[in-house]
């Protein structure tokens, strides 16, 4: 690992030491080991798919009849959205670690990535706990599940006030709507100010929005593999994935929850496309090259690998959420109605650390460099050297 610096933040969060922890192979580009109540534990299951023992599902969302695991829930009332619509009776699912001190000034907000959820150790191992970067002997770590998602917070798979699932009626949301929900959640749990807001990818977008919109509510931010604005390449890639889901004959315009099968094939195609953007050309070539899978399917090994990724996601995620969250990411523009990106970043007065991954082709280094260069109190750009592309923030885990 080269070119990595220490984050200049008011906590001992360090992104590089001399030793690199390799996550178990099951975590590389895949799901963490299951935890009680974790995504994938319970789904609406119908028939068994061929090839890998996975099952076709209607949705991989956490539903009200499922084991909540370590999730906590809190209602924040209604949420007025940027488009003028109102999302009523919003519930936020969240998890916490550590203890909030008497002064209530030791809280850290972790904003998860697109297919992440509130259980940080479940998707970001070796980061939360005693003696770890988010040291629970010192800090109170909070992670809410984002609205529009599918792991307990209000989203398309949630039950609407009329007793039916939102489905196609779920309103379009933006990054700023997500942050407004997080602010209401923060008020509800009694935290006035976070010491740090940190997040990768989608989570980094929200952390940056906190810094611009609410500098009095957060002491510093760390944005990892993220950007100040969604690029044309990102929007284009997301639009193809969304089209794949909507083209699935089982999508039914988003109202598939009462069916026997949901838009699994469409979401699988979307996941295959996304996974290639999360990793690198070099990894795919070195790891698979032109090897055949060696079974009776006649598949290339890389095709089998992508099939595996595609089969896993519907076990823990919802197709409508896979539309709502990328569309929210597409809306991301820190400079919208603020005079442009440079002007918006110039207003940030709190410490900022932007972390890039040198092989990230979805969020290339220049996007984090822009944040580091234009935010007045930003530290020099931190770059993680990893062969795993955008997924480097998951695969490369550092500690003392």
Short mmCIF file of N, CA, C and O in Angstrom, two decimals, residues 59-192:
data_model
loop_
_atom_site.label_atom_id
_atom_site.label_comp_id
_atom_site.label_asym_id
_atom_site.label_seq_id
_atom_site.Cartn_x
_atom_site.Cartn_y
_atom_site.Cartn_z
N UNK A 59 -38.83 -10.06 -2.88
CA UNK A 59 -37.97 -8.98 -2.41
C UNK A 59 -37.03 -9.51 -1.34
O UNK A 59 -37.38 -10.41 -0.57
N UNK A 60 -35.84 -8.94 -1.29
CA UNK A 60 -34.89 -9.25 -0.23
C UNK A 60 -34.95 -8.22 0.89
O UNK A 60 -34.08 -8.21 1.76
N UNK A 61 -35.96 -7.37 0.86
CA UNK A 61 -36.10 -6.33 1.88
C UNK A 61 -36.38 -6.95 3.25
O UNK A 61 -36.97 -8.03 3.36
N UNK A 62 -35.96 -6.21 4.30
CA UNK A 62 -36.41 -6.57 5.65
C UNK A 62 -37.87 -6.15 5.75
O UNK A 62 -38.24 -5.00 5.44
N UNK A 63 -38.71 -7.07 6.18
CA UNK A 63 -40.13 -6.79 6.33
C UNK A 63 -40.53 -6.89 7.79
O UNK A 63 -39.80 -7.43 8.62
N UNK A 64 -41.72 -6.40 8.09
CA UNK A 64 -42.17 -6.27 9.48
C UNK A 64 -42.26 -7.60 10.21
O UNK A 64 -42.18 -7.65 11.45
N UNK A 65 -42.43 -8.69 9.48
CA UNK A 65 -42.55 -10.01 10.10
C UNK A 65 -41.19 -10.65 10.36
O UNK A 65 -41.13 -11.74 10.94
N UNK A 66 -40.11 -10.00 9.94
CA UNK A 66 -38.77 -10.57 10.07
C UNK A 66 -38.14 -10.23 11.41
O UNK A 66 -38.51 -9.26 12.07
N UNK A 67 -37.16 -11.02 11.78
CA UNK A 67 -36.39 -10.77 12.99
C UNK A 67 -35.68 -9.41 12.87
O UNK A 67 -34.91 -9.21 11.92
N UNK A 68 -35.89 -8.50 13.79
CA UNK A 68 -35.22 -7.19 13.69
C UNK A 68 -33.74 -7.25 13.99
O UNK A 68 -33.01 -6.29 13.69
N UNK A 69 -33.26 -8.36 14.55
CA UNK A 69 -31.85 -8.42 14.90
C UNK A 69 -31.50 -7.33 15.90
O UNK A 69 -32.19 -7.15 16.91
N UNK A 70 -30.45 -6.58 15.61
CA UNK A 70 -30.01 -5.50 16.50
C UNK A 70 -30.59 -4.14 16.12
O UNK A 70 -30.23 -3.12 16.69
N UNK A 71 -31.48 -4.13 15.13
CA UNK A 71 -32.08 -2.87 14.71
C UNK A 71 -32.92 -2.24 15.82
O UNK A 71 -33.62 -2.93 16.57
N UNK A 72 -32.86 -0.92 15.89
CA UNK A 72 -33.79 -0.14 16.70
C UNK A 72 -34.61 0.69 15.72
O UNK A 72 -34.18 0.95 14.58
N UNK A 73 -35.77 1.15 16.15
CA UNK A 73 -36.63 1.91 15.26
C UNK A 73 -37.13 3.17 15.97
O UNK A 73 -37.41 3.14 17.17
N UNK A 74 -37.24 4.24 15.22
CA UNK A 74 -37.77 5.48 15.78
C UNK A 74 -38.55 6.20 14.69
O UNK A 74 -38.15 6.21 13.52
N UNK A 75 -39.67 6.77 15.06
CA UNK A 75 -40.48 7.53 14.12
C UNK A 75 -40.09 9.00 14.18
O UNK A 75 -39.89 9.55 15.27
N UNK A 76 -39.99 9.63 13.00
CA UNK A 76 -39.60 11.05 12.95
C UNK A 76 -40.71 11.93 12.40
O UNK A 76 -40.49 13.11 12.11
N UNK A 77 -41.92 11.37 12.25
CA UNK A 77 -43.03 12.15 11.71
C UNK A 77 -42.98 12.22 10.20
O UNK A 77 -42.44 11.35 9.54
N UNK A 78 -43.55 13.29 9.65
CA UNK A 78 -43.56 13.43 8.19
C UNK A 78 -42.30 14.15 7.72
O UNK A 78 -41.62 14.83 8.48
N UNK A 79 -41.99 13.96 6.43
CA UNK A 79 -40.82 14.58 5.83
C UNK A 79 -41.24 15.30 4.57
O UNK A 79 -41.79 14.69 3.64
N UNK A 80 -41.02 16.61 4.53
CA UNK A 80 -41.29 17.40 3.34
C UNK A 80 -40.13 17.23 2.38
O UNK A 80 -38.98 17.54 2.71
N UNK A 81 -40.42 16.72 1.19
CA UNK A 81 -39.38 16.42 0.21
C UNK A 81 -39.09 17.61 -0.69
O UNK A 81 -39.90 18.54 -0.81
N UNK A 82 -37.95 17.56 -1.35
CA UNK A 82 -37.55 18.65 -2.24
C UNK A 82 -38.54 18.87 -3.37
O UNK A 82 -38.71 19.99 -3.85
N UNK A 83 -39.20 17.80 -3.82
CA UNK A 83 -40.14 17.94 -4.93
C UNK A 83 -41.50 18.46 -4.50
O UNK A 83 -42.43 18.55 -5.32
N UNK A 84 -41.64 18.79 -3.22
CA UNK A 84 -42.89 19.33 -2.72
C UNK A 84 -43.83 18.30 -2.13
O UNK A 84 -44.81 18.66 -1.47
N UNK A 85 -43.56 17.03 -2.36
CA UNK A 85 -44.39 15.98 -1.79
C UNK A 85 -44.05 15.77 -0.31
O UNK A 85 -42.97 16.16 0.15
N UNK A 86 -44.95 15.14 0.40
CA UNK A 86 -44.73 14.83 1.81
C UNK A 86 -44.71 13.32 1.99
O UNK A 86 -45.61 12.62 1.53
N UNK A 87 -43.67 12.84 2.63
CA UNK A 87 -43.57 11.43 2.99
C UNK A 87 -44.05 11.30 4.42
O UNK A 87 -43.40 11.80 5.35
N UNK A 88 -45.20 10.66 4.64
CA UNK A 88 -45.77 10.65 5.99
C UNK A 88 -45.21 9.55 6.88
O UNK A 88 -44.71 8.53 6.40
N UNK A 89 -45.30 9.78 8.17
CA UNK A 89 -45.06 8.74 9.18
C UNK A 89 -43.78 7.97 8.92
O UNK A 89 -43.76 6.74 8.81
N UNK A 90 -42.67 8.69 8.86
CA UNK A 90 -41.38 8.09 8.49
C UNK A 90 -40.77 7.36 9.68
O UNK A 90 -40.69 7.90 10.79
N UNK A 91 -40.32 6.14 9.43
CA UNK A 91 -39.60 5.35 10.42
C UNK A 91 -38.14 5.25 10.00
O UNK A 91 -37.83 5.06 8.82
N UNK A 92 -37.24 5.38 10.96
CA UNK A 92 -35.81 5.18 10.72
C UNK A 92 -35.35 3.97 11.52
O UNK A 92 -35.55 3.90 12.74
N UNK A 93 -34.75 3.01 10.84
CA UNK A 93 -34.10 1.88 11.50
C UNK A 93 -32.64 2.25 11.72
O UNK A 93 -32.01 2.86 10.84
N UNK A 94 -32.09 1.92 12.85
CA UNK A 94 -30.71 2.31 13.14
C UNK A 94 -30.09 1.36 14.14
O UNK A 94 -30.76 0.56 14.79
N UNK A 95 -28.77 1.45 14.25
CA UNK A 95 -28.02 0.71 15.26
C UNK A 95 -26.97 1.62 15.87
O UNK A 95 -26.53 2.59 15.24
N UNK A 96 -26.59 1.30 17.08
CA UNK A 96 -25.59 2.10 17.79
C UNK A 96 -24.60 1.18 18.49
O UNK A 96 -24.90 0.03 18.81
N UNK A 97 -23.42 1.73 18.75
CA UNK A 97 -22.36 1.03 19.47
C UNK A 97 -21.68 2.02 20.39
O UNK A 97 -21.53 3.20 20.06
N UNK A 98 -21.24 1.57 21.54
CA UNK A 98 -20.63 2.48 22.51
C UNK A 98 -21.67 3.19 23.34
O UNK A 98 -22.86 2.87 23.29
N UNK A 99 -21.22 4.19 24.08
CA UNK A 99 -22.10 4.91 25.00
C UNK A 99 -22.01 6.41 24.76
O UNK A 99 -20.91 6.96 24.65
N UNK A 100 -23.16 7.05 24.67
CA UNK A 100 -23.20 8.51 24.55
C UNK A 100 -22.84 9.10 25.90
O UNK A 100 -23.46 8.77 26.92
N UNK A 101 -21.83 9.95 25.94
CA UNK A 101 -21.38 10.50 27.22
C UNK A 101 -22.34 11.57 27.74
O UNK A 101 -23.30 11.96 27.07
N UNK A 102 -22.08 12.02 28.97
CA UNK A 102 -22.98 12.97 29.62
C UNK A 102 -23.10 14.27 28.83
O UNK A 102 -24.17 14.89 28.77
N UNK A 103 -22.00 14.70 28.23
CA UNK A 103 -22.02 15.94 27.44
C UNK A 103 -22.63 15.75 26.06
O UNK A 103 -22.88 16.73 25.35
N UNK A 104 -22.85 14.51 25.67
CA UNK A 104 -23.41 14.16 24.36
C UNK A 104 -22.57 14.72 23.21
O UNK A 104 -23.10 15.15 22.19
N UNK A 105 -21.25 14.68 23.39
CA UNK A 105 -20.37 15.24 22.37
C UNK A 105 -19.39 14.22 21.80
O UNK A 105 -18.37 14.58 21.22
N UNK A 106 -19.70 12.93 21.95
CA UNK A 106 -18.78 11.89 21.45
C UNK A 106 -19.42 11.02 20.37
O UNK A 106 -19.01 9.88 20.15
N UNK A 107 -20.44 11.54 19.68
CA UNK A 107 -21.17 10.75 18.69
C UNK A 107 -20.54 10.84 17.31
O UNK A 107 -20.11 11.92 16.88
N UNK A 108 -20.49 9.71 16.63
CA UNK A 108 -20.02 9.63 15.25
C UNK A 108 -21.16 9.09 14.39
O UNK A 108 -21.78 8.09 14.74
N UNK A 109 -21.42 9.77 13.28
CA UNK A 109 -22.45 9.34 12.33
C UNK A 109 -21.78 8.59 11.18
O UNK A 109 -20.94 9.15 10.47
N UNK A 110 -22.16 7.33 10.99
CA UNK A 110 -21.69 6.56 9.84
C UNK A 110 -22.81 6.50 8.82
O UNK A 110 -23.92 6.03 9.13
N UNK A 111 -22.54 7.00 7.62
CA UNK A 111 -23.51 6.95 6.52
C UNK A 111 -23.16 5.79 5.60
O UNK A 111 -22.09 5.80 4.97
N UNK A 112 -24.04 4.82 5.49
CA UNK A 112 -23.71 3.62 4.71
C UNK A 112 -23.80 3.88 3.21
O UNK A 112 -24.40 4.85 2.74
N UNK A 113 -23.20 2.98 2.43
CA UNK A 113 -23.24 3.05 0.97
C UNK A 113 -24.56 2.47 0.45
O UNK A 113 -25.44 2.09 1.23
N UNK A 114 -24.70 2.40 -0.87
CA UNK A 114 -26.01 2.14 -1.48
C UNK A 114 -26.65 0.84 -1.00
O UNK A 114 -27.81 0.82 -0.62
N UNK A 115 -25.93 -0.26 -1.06
CA UNK A 115 -26.53 -1.53 -0.63
C UNK A 115 -26.11 -1.91 0.78
O UNK A 115 -26.29 -3.06 1.19
N UNK A 116 -25.58 -0.95 1.52
CA UNK A 116 -25.27 -1.18 2.93
C UNK A 116 -26.51 -1.06 3.78
O UNK A 116 -27.63 -0.86 3.29
N UNK A 117 -26.35 -1.13 5.09
CA UNK A 117 -27.48 -1.00 6.00
C UNK A 117 -26.95 -0.57 7.35
O UNK A 117 -25.78 -0.21 7.49
N UNK A 118 -27.77 -0.58 8.36
CA UNK A 118 -27.41 0.03 9.64
C UNK A 118 -26.37 -0.75 10.44
O UNK A 118 -25.76 -0.20 11.35
N UNK A 119 -26.16 -2.01 10.11
CA UNK A 119 -25.21 -2.84 10.86
C UNK A 119 -23.80 -2.65 10.30
O UNK A 119 -23.34 -3.43 9.45
N UNK A 120 -23.09 -1.63 10.79
CA UNK A 120 -21.78 -1.30 10.23
C UNK A 120 -20.80 -2.48 10.28
O UNK A 120 -20.14 -2.77 9.28
N UNK A 121 -20.68 -3.20 11.41
CA UNK A 121 -19.75 -4.34 11.40
C UNK A 121 -20.13 -5.42 10.39
O UNK A 121 -19.27 -6.22 9.99
N UNK A 122 -21.39 -5.43 9.96
CA UNK A 122 -21.81 -6.41 8.98
C UNK A 122 -21.29 -6.14 7.58
O UNK A 122 -21.12 -7.06 6.79
N UNK A 123 -21.07 -4.85 7.25
CA UNK A 123 -20.57 -4.54 5.91
C UNK A 123 -19.22 -3.83 5.91
O UNK A 123 -18.57 -3.73 4.87
N UNK A 124 -18.76 -3.37 7.08
CA UNK A 124 -17.46 -2.70 7.18
C UNK A 124 -16.71 -3.29 8.38
O UNK A 124 -16.53 -2.63 9.40
N UNK A 125 -16.27 -4.53 8.29
CA UNK A 125 -15.66 -5.21 9.43
C UNK A 125 -14.40 -4.52 9.91
O UNK A 125 -13.73 -3.81 9.16
N UNK A 126 -14.08 -4.73 11.16
CA UNK A 126 -12.85 -4.23 11.78
C UNK A 126 -12.78 -2.72 11.87
O UNK A 126 -11.70 -2.15 12.01
N UNK A 127 -13.94 -2.06 11.78
CA UNK A 127 -13.96 -0.60 11.88
C UNK A 127 -14.61 -0.10 13.16
O UNK A 127 -14.25 0.96 13.67
N UNK A 128 -15.56 -0.86 13.71
CA UNK A 128 -16.30 -0.41 14.89
C UNK A 128 -16.07 -1.39 16.03
O UNK A 128 -16.30 -2.59 15.89
N UNK A 129 -15.62 -0.87 17.17
CA UNK A 129 -15.41 -1.72 18.34
C UNK A 129 -14.29 -1.19 19.20
O UNK A 129 -13.61 -0.22 18.84
N UNK A 130 -14.07 -1.77 20.35
CA UNK A 130 -13.01 -1.32 21.25
C UNK A 130 -11.65 -1.37 20.56
O UNK A 130 -11.25 -2.40 20.02
N UNK A 131 -10.95 -0.25 20.58
CA UNK A 131 -9.62 -0.18 20.00
C UNK A 131 -9.57 -0.09 18.49
O UNK A 131 -8.49 0.02 17.91
N UNK A 132 -10.71 -0.14 17.82
CA UNK A 132 -10.77 -0.05 16.36
C UNK A 132 -10.88 1.42 15.93
O UNK A 132 -11.02 2.31 16.77
N UNK A 133 -10.82 1.72 14.63
CA UNK A 133 -10.88 3.13 14.22
C UNK A 133 -12.05 3.91 14.82
O UNK A 133 -11.87 5.05 15.25
N UNK A 134 -13.24 3.32 14.82
CA UNK A 134 -14.36 3.94 15.52
C UNK A 134 -14.45 3.26 16.89
O UNK A 134 -15.21 2.32 17.10
N UNK A 135 -13.63 3.76 17.80
CA UNK A 135 -13.37 3.11 19.08
C UNK A 135 -14.57 3.29 20.01
O UNK A 135 -14.84 4.40 20.49
N UNK A 136 -15.26 2.20 20.28
CA UNK A 136 -16.47 2.29 21.09
C UNK A 136 -16.17 2.47 22.58
O UNK A 136 -17.09 2.66 23.37
N UNK A 137 -14.91 2.40 22.96
CA UNK A 137 -14.55 2.79 24.32
C UNK A 137 -14.55 4.31 24.47
O UNK A 137 -14.59 4.83 25.60
N UNK A 138 -14.50 5.01 23.35
CA UNK A 138 -14.45 6.48 23.36
C UNK A 138 -15.69 7.12 22.73
O UNK A 138 -16.12 8.18 23.16
N UNK A 139 -16.21 6.47 21.69
CA UNK A 139 -17.22 7.12 20.87
C UNK A 139 -18.53 6.36 20.85
O UNK A 139 -18.57 5.14 21.04
N UNK A 140 -19.59 7.11 20.61
CA UNK A 140 -20.93 6.57 20.42
C UNK A 140 -21.19 6.57 18.92
O UNK A 140 -21.35 7.63 18.32
N UNK A 141 -21.20 5.40 18.32
CA UNK A 141 -21.28 5.28 16.87
C UNK A 141 -22.73 5.00 16.47
O UNK A 141 -23.37 4.09 17.01
N UNK A 142 -23.22 5.78 15.52
CA UNK A 142 -24.62 5.71 15.10
C UNK A 142 -24.68 5.48 13.60
O UNK A 142 -23.97 6.15 12.84
N UNK A 143 -25.51 4.55 13.16
CA UNK A 143 -25.72 4.34 11.73
C UNK A 143 -27.20 4.13 11.45
O UNK A 143 -27.76 3.09 11.78
N UNK A 144 -27.87 5.11 10.83
CA UNK A 144 -29.26 4.93 10.43
C UNK A 144 -29.35 4.35 9.03
O UNK A 144 -28.53 4.65 8.17
N UNK A 145 -30.33 3.51 8.81
CA UNK A 145 -30.61 3.04 7.45
C UNK A 145 -31.28 4.17 6.68
O UNK A 145 -32.17 4.85 7.18
N UNK A 146 -30.84 4.38 5.46
CA UNK A 146 -31.29 5.53 4.68
C UNK A 146 -32.74 5.36 4.24
O UNK A 146 -33.21 4.25 4.00
N UNK A 147 -33.49 6.47 4.16
CA UNK A 147 -34.83 6.39 3.60
C UNK A 147 -34.72 6.03 2.12
O UNK A 147 -33.74 6.36 1.44
N UNK A 148 -35.71 5.32 1.63
CA UNK A 148 -35.67 4.84 0.25
C UNK A 148 -35.00 3.49 0.13
O UNK A 148 -35.07 2.85 -0.92
N UNK A 149 -34.35 3.06 1.23
CA UNK A 149 -33.71 1.76 1.24
C UNK A 149 -34.69 0.66 1.60
O UNK A 149 -35.91 0.83 1.51
N UNK A 150 -34.15 -0.46 2.06
CA UNK A 150 -35.04 -1.62 2.26
C UNK A 150 -34.69 -2.43 3.49
O UNK A 150 -35.01 -3.61 3.57
N UNK A 151 -34.04 -1.80 4.47
CA UNK A 151 -33.63 -2.54 5.65
C UNK A 151 -34.19 -1.95 6.93
O UNK A 151 -33.53 -1.92 7.96
N UNK A 152 -35.43 -1.47 6.86
CA UNK A 152 -36.13 -1.05 8.07
C UNK A 152 -36.59 0.38 8.08
O UNK A 152 -37.60 0.70 8.71
N UNK A 153 -35.86 1.28 7.43
CA UNK A 153 -36.32 2.66 7.31
C UNK A 153 -37.37 2.73 6.20
O UNK A 153 -37.43 1.87 5.31
N UNK A 154 -38.18 3.77 6.23
CA UNK A 154 -39.27 3.91 5.25
C UNK A 154 -38.73 3.92 3.83
O UNK A 154 -37.83 4.70 3.49
N UNK A 155 -39.26 3.03 3.01
CA UNK A 155 -38.85 2.92 1.62
C UNK A 155 -39.96 2.29 0.81
O UNK A 155 -41.08 2.06 1.31
N UNK A 156 -39.70 1.96 -0.44
CA UNK A 156 -40.75 1.41 -1.31
C UNK A 156 -41.39 0.12 -0.81
O UNK A 156 -42.56 -0.14 -1.09
N UNK A 157 -40.63 -0.70 -0.07
CA UNK A 157 -41.19 -1.96 0.43
C UNK A 157 -41.92 -1.81 1.76
O UNK A 157 -42.50 -2.77 2.27
N UNK A 158 -41.90 -0.60 2.32
CA UNK A 158 -42.58 -0.35 3.59
C UNK A 158 -44.09 -0.24 3.37
O UNK A 158 -44.57 -0.01 2.27
N UNK A 159 -44.81 -0.37 4.46
CA UNK A 159 -46.27 -0.25 4.40
C UNK A 159 -46.66 1.22 4.49
O UNK A 159 -46.26 1.94 5.40
N UNK A 160 -47.43 1.67 3.52
CA UNK A 160 -47.92 3.06 3.46
C UNK A 160 -49.12 3.22 4.40
O UNK A 160 -49.65 2.23 4.93
N UNK A 161 -49.57 4.45 4.62
CA UNK A 161 -50.70 4.66 5.54
C UNK A 161 -51.97 3.90 5.18
O UNK A 161 -52.80 3.63 6.05
N UNK A 162 -52.15 3.52 3.90
CA UNK A 162 -53.35 2.79 3.51
C UNK A 162 -53.24 1.29 3.75
O UNK A 162 -54.15 0.53 3.40
N UNK A 163 -52.12 0.84 4.35
CA UNK A 163 -51.95 -0.57 4.67
C UNK A 163 -51.33 -1.40 3.57
O UNK A 163 -51.09 -2.59 3.76
N UNK A 164 -51.07 -0.78 2.42
CA UNK A 164 -50.41 -1.48 1.32
C UNK A 164 -48.97 -1.00 1.20
O UNK A 164 -48.63 0.09 1.66
N UNK A 165 -48.13 -1.80 0.57
CA UNK A 165 -46.75 -1.39 0.40
C UNK A 165 -46.66 -0.24 -0.60
O UNK A 165 -47.43 -0.18 -1.56
N UNK A 166 -45.71 0.65 -0.37
CA UNK A 166 -45.60 1.84 -1.21
C UNK A 166 -45.43 1.48 -2.68
O UNK A 166 -46.10 2.04 -3.54
N UNK A 167 -44.51 0.59 -2.99
CA UNK A 167 -44.31 0.20 -4.38
C UNK A 167 -44.11 1.39 -5.30
O UNK A 167 -43.32 2.30 -5.03
N UNK A 168 -44.87 1.42 -6.39
CA UNK A 168 -44.73 2.47 -7.40
C UNK A 168 -45.11 3.84 -6.88
O UNK A 168 -44.77 4.86 -7.49
N UNK A 169 -45.80 3.91 -5.75
CA UNK A 169 -46.25 5.21 -5.22
C UNK A 169 -45.18 5.91 -4.39
O UNK A 169 -45.37 7.06 -3.99
N UNK A 170 -44.08 5.20 -4.10
CA UNK A 170 -43.05 5.83 -3.27
C UNK A 170 -42.47 7.03 -4.02
O UNK A 170 -42.07 6.91 -5.18
N UNK A 171 -42.41 8.19 -3.37
CA UNK A 171 -41.97 9.39 -4.09
C UNK A 171 -40.48 9.40 -4.37
O UNK A 171 -39.68 8.75 -3.69
N UNK A 172 -40.11 10.15 -5.39
CA UNK A 172 -38.69 10.34 -5.70
C UNK A 172 -38.03 11.11 -4.57
O UNK A 172 -38.59 12.07 -4.03
N UNK A 173 -36.82 10.69 -4.19
CA UNK A 173 -36.09 11.34 -3.12
C UNK A 173 -34.71 11.75 -3.62
O UNK A 173 -34.22 11.25 -4.62
N UNK A 174 -34.10 12.69 -2.90
CA UNK A 174 -32.77 13.19 -3.24
C UNK A 174 -31.83 12.99 -2.06
O UNK A 174 -32.25 12.63 -0.96
N UNK A 175 -30.56 13.26 -2.30
CA UNK A 175 -29.57 13.20 -1.22
C UNK A 175 -29.96 14.18 -0.11
O UNK A 175 -29.85 13.85 1.09
N UNK A 176 -30.42 15.35 -0.49
CA UNK A 176 -30.80 16.33 0.53
C UNK A 176 -32.00 15.86 1.34
O UNK A 176 -32.09 16.14 2.55
N UNK A 177 -32.94 15.15 0.71
CA UNK A 177 -34.04 14.56 1.47
C UNK A 177 -33.52 13.54 2.48
O UNK A 177 -33.99 13.50 3.63
N UNK A 178 -32.57 12.72 2.05
CA UNK A 178 -31.99 11.74 2.96
C UNK A 178 -31.36 12.42 4.17
O UNK A 178 -31.53 11.97 5.32
N UNK A 179 -30.61 13.49 3.92
CA UNK A 179 -29.96 14.20 5.02
C UNK A 179 -30.99 14.86 5.92
O UNK A 179 -30.85 14.84 7.16
N UNK A 180 -32.03 15.42 5.35
CA UNK A 180 -33.08 16.01 6.19
C UNK A 180 -33.72 14.96 7.09
O UNK A 180 -34.04 15.24 8.26
N UNK A 181 -33.87 13.74 6.59
CA UNK A 181 -34.38 12.65 7.43
C UNK A 181 -33.39 12.32 8.53
O UNK A 181 -33.77 12.06 9.68
N UNK A 182 -32.09 12.33 8.19
CA UNK A 182 -31.07 12.04 9.19
C UNK A 182 -31.01 13.12 10.27
O UNK A 182 -30.76 12.83 11.44
N UNK A 183 -31.27 14.36 9.88
CA UNK A 183 -31.29 15.45 10.87
C UNK A 183 -32.46 15.25 11.83
O UNK A 183 -32.31 15.38 13.05
N UNK A 184 -33.64 14.93 11.28
CA UNK A 184 -34.79 14.68 12.14
C UNK A 184 -34.54 13.48 13.05
O UNK A 184 -34.92 13.49 14.24
N UNK A 185 -33.91 12.46 12.53
CA UNK A 185 -33.53 11.29 13.33
C UNK A 185 -32.57 11.69 14.45
O UNK A 185 -32.72 11.28 15.60
N UNK A 186 -31.58 12.51 14.10
CA UNK A 186 -30.59 12.96 15.08
C UNK A 186 -31.25 13.74 16.21
O UNK A 186 -30.92 13.56 17.39
N UNK A 187 -32.20 14.60 15.85
CA UNK A 187 -32.96 15.32 16.87
C UNK A 187 -33.74 14.35 17.76
O UNK A 187 -33.79 14.52 18.98
N UNK A 188 -34.32 13.34 17.14
CA UNK A 188 -35.16 12.40 17.88
C UNK A 188 -34.38 11.58 18.89
O UNK A 188 -34.92 11.20 19.94
N UNK A 189 -33.10 11.30 18.60
CA UNK A 189 -32.31 10.51 19.55
C UNK A 189 -31.49 11.40 20.48
O UNK A 189 -30.69 10.92 21.28
N UNK A 190 -31.70 12.71 20.38
CA UNK A 190 -31.13 13.64 21.35
C UNK A 190 -29.69 14.03 21.16
O UNK A 190 -28.99 14.37 22.12
N UNK A 191 -29.20 14.01 19.93
CA UNK A 191 -27.82 14.42 19.65
C UNK A 191 -27.83 15.79 18.99
O UNK A 191 -28.48 15.98 17.96
N UNK A 192 -27.12 16.73 19.58
CA UNK A 192 -27.06 18.09 19.04
C UNK A 192 -26.01 18.21 17.95
O UNK A 192 -26.22 18.90 16.94
#
